[in-house]
PDB file of C-alpha atoms in Angstrom:
ATOM      1  CA  MET A   1      -0.094   0.034   0.282  1.00  0.00           C
ATOM      2  CA  ASN A   2       3.539   2.805   1.080  1.00  0.00           C
ATOM      3  CA  LYS A   3       4.058   1.585  -3.274  1.00  0.00           C
ATOM      4  CA  LEU A   4       0.603   2.477  -4.847  1.00  0.00           C
ATOM      5  CA  SER A   5       0.426   6.127  -2.136  1.00  0.00           C
ATOM      6  CA  TYR A   6       4.377   6.569  -3.614  1.00  0.00           C
ATOM      7  CA  TYR A   7       3.048   6.091  -7.266  1.00  0.00           C
ATOM      8  CA  TYR A   8      -0.048   9.045  -6.748  1.00  0.00           C
ATOM      9  CA  LEU A   9       2.290  11.640  -5.213  1.00  0.00           C
ATOM     10  CA  GLU A  10       4.569  10.536  -8.285  1.00  0.00           C
ATOM     11  CA  PHE A  11       1.641  11.266 -10.721  1.00  0.00           C
ATOM     12  CA  ILE A  12      -0.133  14.280  -8.774  1.00  0.00           C
ATOM     13  CA  LYS A  13       3.441  16.082  -8.827  1.00  0.00           C
ATOM     14  CA  ILE A  14       3.923  15.311 -12.682  1.00  0.00           C
ATOM     15  CA  LEU A  15       0.701  16.614 -13.518  1.00  0.00           C
ATOM     16  CA  ALA A  16       1.364  19.978 -10.782  1.00  0.00           C
ATOM     17  CA  THR A  17       4.689  20.430 -12.626  1.00  0.00           C
ATOM     18  CA  ILE A  18       3.046  19.642 -16.282  1.00  0.00           C
ATOM     19  CA  VAL A  19       0.240  22.135 -15.831  1.00  0.00           C
ATOM     20  CA  ILE A  20       3.012  25.090 -13.986  1.00  0.00           C
ATOM     21  CA  LEU A  21       5.384  24.564 -16.432  1.00  0.00           C
ATOM     22  CA  PHE A  22       2.906  25.433 -19.308  1.00  0.00           C
ATOM     23  CA  ALA A  23       0.683  27.374 -18.584  1.00  0.00           C
ATOM     24  CA  LEU A  24       4.156  29.726 -17.238  1.00  0.00           C
ATOM     25  CA  PHE A  25       5.000  28.791 -20.999  1.00  0.00           C
ATOM     26  CA  GLY A  26       1.338  30.272 -22.818  1.00  0.00           C
ATOM     27  CA  THR A  27       1.470  33.251 -20.970  1.00  0.00           C
ATOM     28  CA  ILE A  28       5.306  34.086 -21.492  1.00  0.00           C
ATOM     29  CA  ASN A  29       4.121  32.851 -25.458  1.00  0.00           C
ATOM     30  CA  ASP A  30       0.346  34.635 -25.520  1.00  0.00           C
ATOM     31  CA  VAL A  31       2.561  38.544 -24.566  1.00  0.00           C
ATOM     32  CA  ILE A  32       5.843  37.204 -27.629  1.00  0.00           C
ATOM     33  CA  ILE A  33       2.378  36.751 -29.967  1.00  0.00           C
ATOM     34  CA  GLN A  34       1.226  39.413 -28.748  1.00  0.00           C
ATOM     35  CA  LEU A  35       4.343  42.076 -29.150  1.00  0.00           C
ATOM     36  CA  ILE A  36       5.551  40.393 -33.079  1.00  0.00           C
ATOM     37  CA  SER A  37       1.667  39.813 -34.679  1.00  0.00           C
ATOM     38  CA  GLY A  38      -0.337  43.117 -32.722  1.00  0.00           C
ATOM     39  CA  THR A  39      -3.089  40.519 -32.026  1.00  0.00           C
ATOM     40  CA  SER A  40      -3.632  38.077 -28.837  1.00  0.00           C
ATOM     41  CA  PHE A  41      -3.713  33.878 -29.297  1.00  0.00           C
ATOM     42  CA  PRO A  42      -5.711  33.025 -30.019  1.00  0.00           C
ATOM     43  CA  ASP A  43      -6.976  34.680 -32.350  1.00  0.00           C
ATOM     44  CA  ALA A  44      -7.685  31.938 -35.788  1.00  0.00           C
ATOM     45  CA  SER A  45      -7.068  34.492 -37.717  1.00  0.00           C
ATOM     46  CA  MET A  46      -3.926  34.944 -36.985  1.00  0.00           C
ATOM     47  CA  PHE A  47      -3.493  30.892 -39.335  1.00  0.00           C
ATOM     48  CA  GLN A  48      -6.206  31.438 -41.901  1.00  0.00           C
ATOM     49  CA  GLY A  49      -4.276  30.821 -45.060  1.00  0.00           C
ATOM     50  CA  LYS A  50      -1.330  29.675 -42.951  1.00  0.00           C
ATOM     51  CA  SER A  51      -0.932  25.900 -42.411  1.00  0.00           C
ATOM     52  CA  TYR A  52       3.043  26.297 -41.926  1.00  0.00           C
ATOM     53  CA  LEU A  53       2.064  28.805 -38.661  1.00  0.00           C
ATOM     54  CA  LEU A  54      -0.299  26.408 -37.088  1.00  0.00           C
ATOM     55  CA  LEU A  55       2.261  23.523 -37.603  1.00  0.00           C
ATOM     56  CA  LEU A  56       5.270  25.523 -35.644  1.00  0.00           C
ATOM     57  CA  PHE A  57       2.996  26.844 -33.207  1.00  0.00           C
ATOM     58  CA  ILE A  58       2.148  22.798 -32.558  1.00  0.00           C
ATOM     59  CA  ALA A  59       5.977  22.572 -33.052  1.00  0.00           C
ATOM     60  CA  GLN A  60       6.714  24.881 -30.088  1.00  0.00           C
ATOM     61  CA  PHE A  61       4.523  23.278 -27.452  1.00  0.00           C
ATOM     62  CA  ILE A  62       6.786  19.880 -28.733  1.00  0.00           C
ATOM     63  CA  GLY A  63       9.738  22.339 -28.183  1.00  0.00           C
ATOM     64  CA  PHE A  64       7.800  23.055 -25.013  1.00  0.00           C
ATOM     65  CA  ALA A  65       7.616  19.314 -23.677  1.00  0.00           C
ATOM     66  CA  ILE A  66      10.894  18.398 -24.705  1.00  0.00           C
ATOM     67  CA  ILE A  67      12.246  21.085 -21.640  1.00  0.00           C
ATOM     68  CA  THR A  68       9.899  19.512 -19.192  1.00  0.00           C
ATOM     69  CA  LEU A  69      10.781  16.189 -20.233  1.00  0.00           C
ATOM     70  CA  VAL A  70      15.278  16.768 -18.999  1.00  0.00           C
ATOM     71  CA  LEU A  71      13.964  19.546 -16.352  1.00  0.00           C
ATOM     72  CA  TYR A  72      11.803  16.393 -14.746  1.00  0.00           C
ATOM     73  CA  VAL A  73      14.205  13.822 -15.170  1.00  0.00           C
ATOM     74  CA  ASN A  74      17.197  15.875 -14.399  1.00  0.00           C
ATOM     75  CA  ILE A  75      16.188  17.524 -11.093  1.00  0.00           C
ATOM     76  CA  ILE A  76      12.010  17.809 -10.261  1.00  0.00           C
ATOM     77  CA  SER A  77      12.379  13.288 -10.034  1.00  0.00           C
ATOM     78  CA  SER A  78      14.644  13.683  -7.788  1.00  0.00           C
ATOM     79  CA  ILE A  79      12.550  15.973  -5.047  1.00  0.00           C
ATOM     80  CA  GLY A  80      10.444  12.220  -4.626  1.00  0.00           C
ATOM     81  CA  PHE A  81       8.193  12.133  -1.655  1.00  0.00           C
ATOM     82  CA  GLY A  82       9.925   9.161   0.307  1.00  0.00           C
ATOM     83  CA  LEU A  83      11.494   5.906  -1.655  1.00  0.00           C
ATOM     84  CA  LYS A  84      14.860   6.973  -1.877  1.00  0.00           C
ATOM     85  CA  LYS A  85      16.567   4.983  -5.008  1.00  0.00           C
ATOM     86  CA  GLU A  86      18.632   6.569  -7.627  1.00  0.00           C
ATOM     87  CA  ARG A  87      17.929   7.550 -10.266  1.00  0.00           C
ATOM     88  CA  ARG A  88      18.850   7.608 -14.188  1.00  0.00           C
ATOM     89  CA  LYS A  89      19.274  10.928 -15.843  1.00  0.00           C
ATOM     90  CA  PHE A  90      20.184  12.313 -18.909  1.00  0.00           C
ATOM     91  CA  PRO A  91      23.785  12.031 -20.396  1.00  0.00           C
ATOM     92  CA  LYS A  92      24.783  16.239 -20.822  1.00  0.00           C
ATOM     93  CA  SER A  93      25.683  15.248 -25.026  1.00  0.00           C
ATOM     94  CA  TRP A  94      21.610  14.232 -24.726  1.00  0.00           C
ATOM     95  CA  VAL A  95      20.538  17.317 -22.928  1.00  0.00           C
ATOM     96  CA  ASN A  96      22.772  19.606 -24.777  1.00  0.00           C
ATOM     97  CA  LYS A  97      21.276  17.967 -27.561  1.00  0.00           C
ATOM     98  CA  LEU A  98      18.123  17.665 -26.350  1.00  0.00           C
ATOM     99  CA  ILE A  99      17.294  21.518 -25.301  1.00  0.00           C
ATOM    100  CA  THR A 100      18.577  22.906 -28.613  1.00  0.00           C
ATOM    101  CA  ILE A 101      16.680  21.077 -30.252  1.00  0.00           C
ATOM    102  CA  ALA A 102      13.573  22.569 -28.257  1.00  0.00           C
ATOM    103  CA  LEU A 103      15.628  25.923 -28.813  1.00  0.00           C
ATOM    104  CA  ILE A 104      14.759  25.446 -32.487  1.00  0.00           C
ATOM    105  CA  LEU A 105      11.665  24.654 -32.006  1.00  0.00           C
ATOM    106  CA  ILE A 106      10.487  27.335 -30.024  1.00  0.00           C
ATOM    107  CA  PHE A 107      12.287  30.121 -31.797  1.00  0.00           C
ATOM    108  CA  ALA A 108      11.220  28.864 -35.335  1.00  0.00           C
ATOM    109  CA  PHE A 109       7.414  30.018 -34.815  1.00  0.00           C
ATOM    110  CA  TYR A 110       8.942  33.717 -33.358  1.00  0.00           C
ATOM    111  CA  ILE A 111      11.192  34.072 -36.419  1.00  0.00           C
ATOM    112  CA  VAL A 112       8.438  32.869 -39.311  1.00  0.00           C
ATOM    113  CA  LEU A 113       5.748  35.219 -37.495  1.00  0.00           C
ATOM    114  CA  LEU A 114       8.971  37.953 -37.356  1.00  0.00           C
ATOM    115  CA  PHE A 115       9.185  38.063 -41.613  1.00  0.00           C
ATOM    116  CA  PHE A 116       5.126  37.336 -41.822  1.00  0.00           C
TER     117      PHE A 116
END
């Protein structure tokens, strides 16, 4: 029973992390989009006839999901609720590559939005 409650607490920690980080990212993202385009998201007219913008917007959130995953595996998962087992972290070379890919996915939307 103790192990089951540990998994529930771990699940709540994962959900709270995702909700807080995505809310923070969404707020910052909305402000940047508003500064660049003058309209606040979700404004569907922004994507009318520009399906590539929608794809880049989705890619942007995939990039943030990668950053959230790296943060969880390397930092947040070590903050535990009792079971003190050693957690495996991503190797430093993986972290560098994943963060680089995530930042490219995030900033590609802003760069395209600047020019169109």
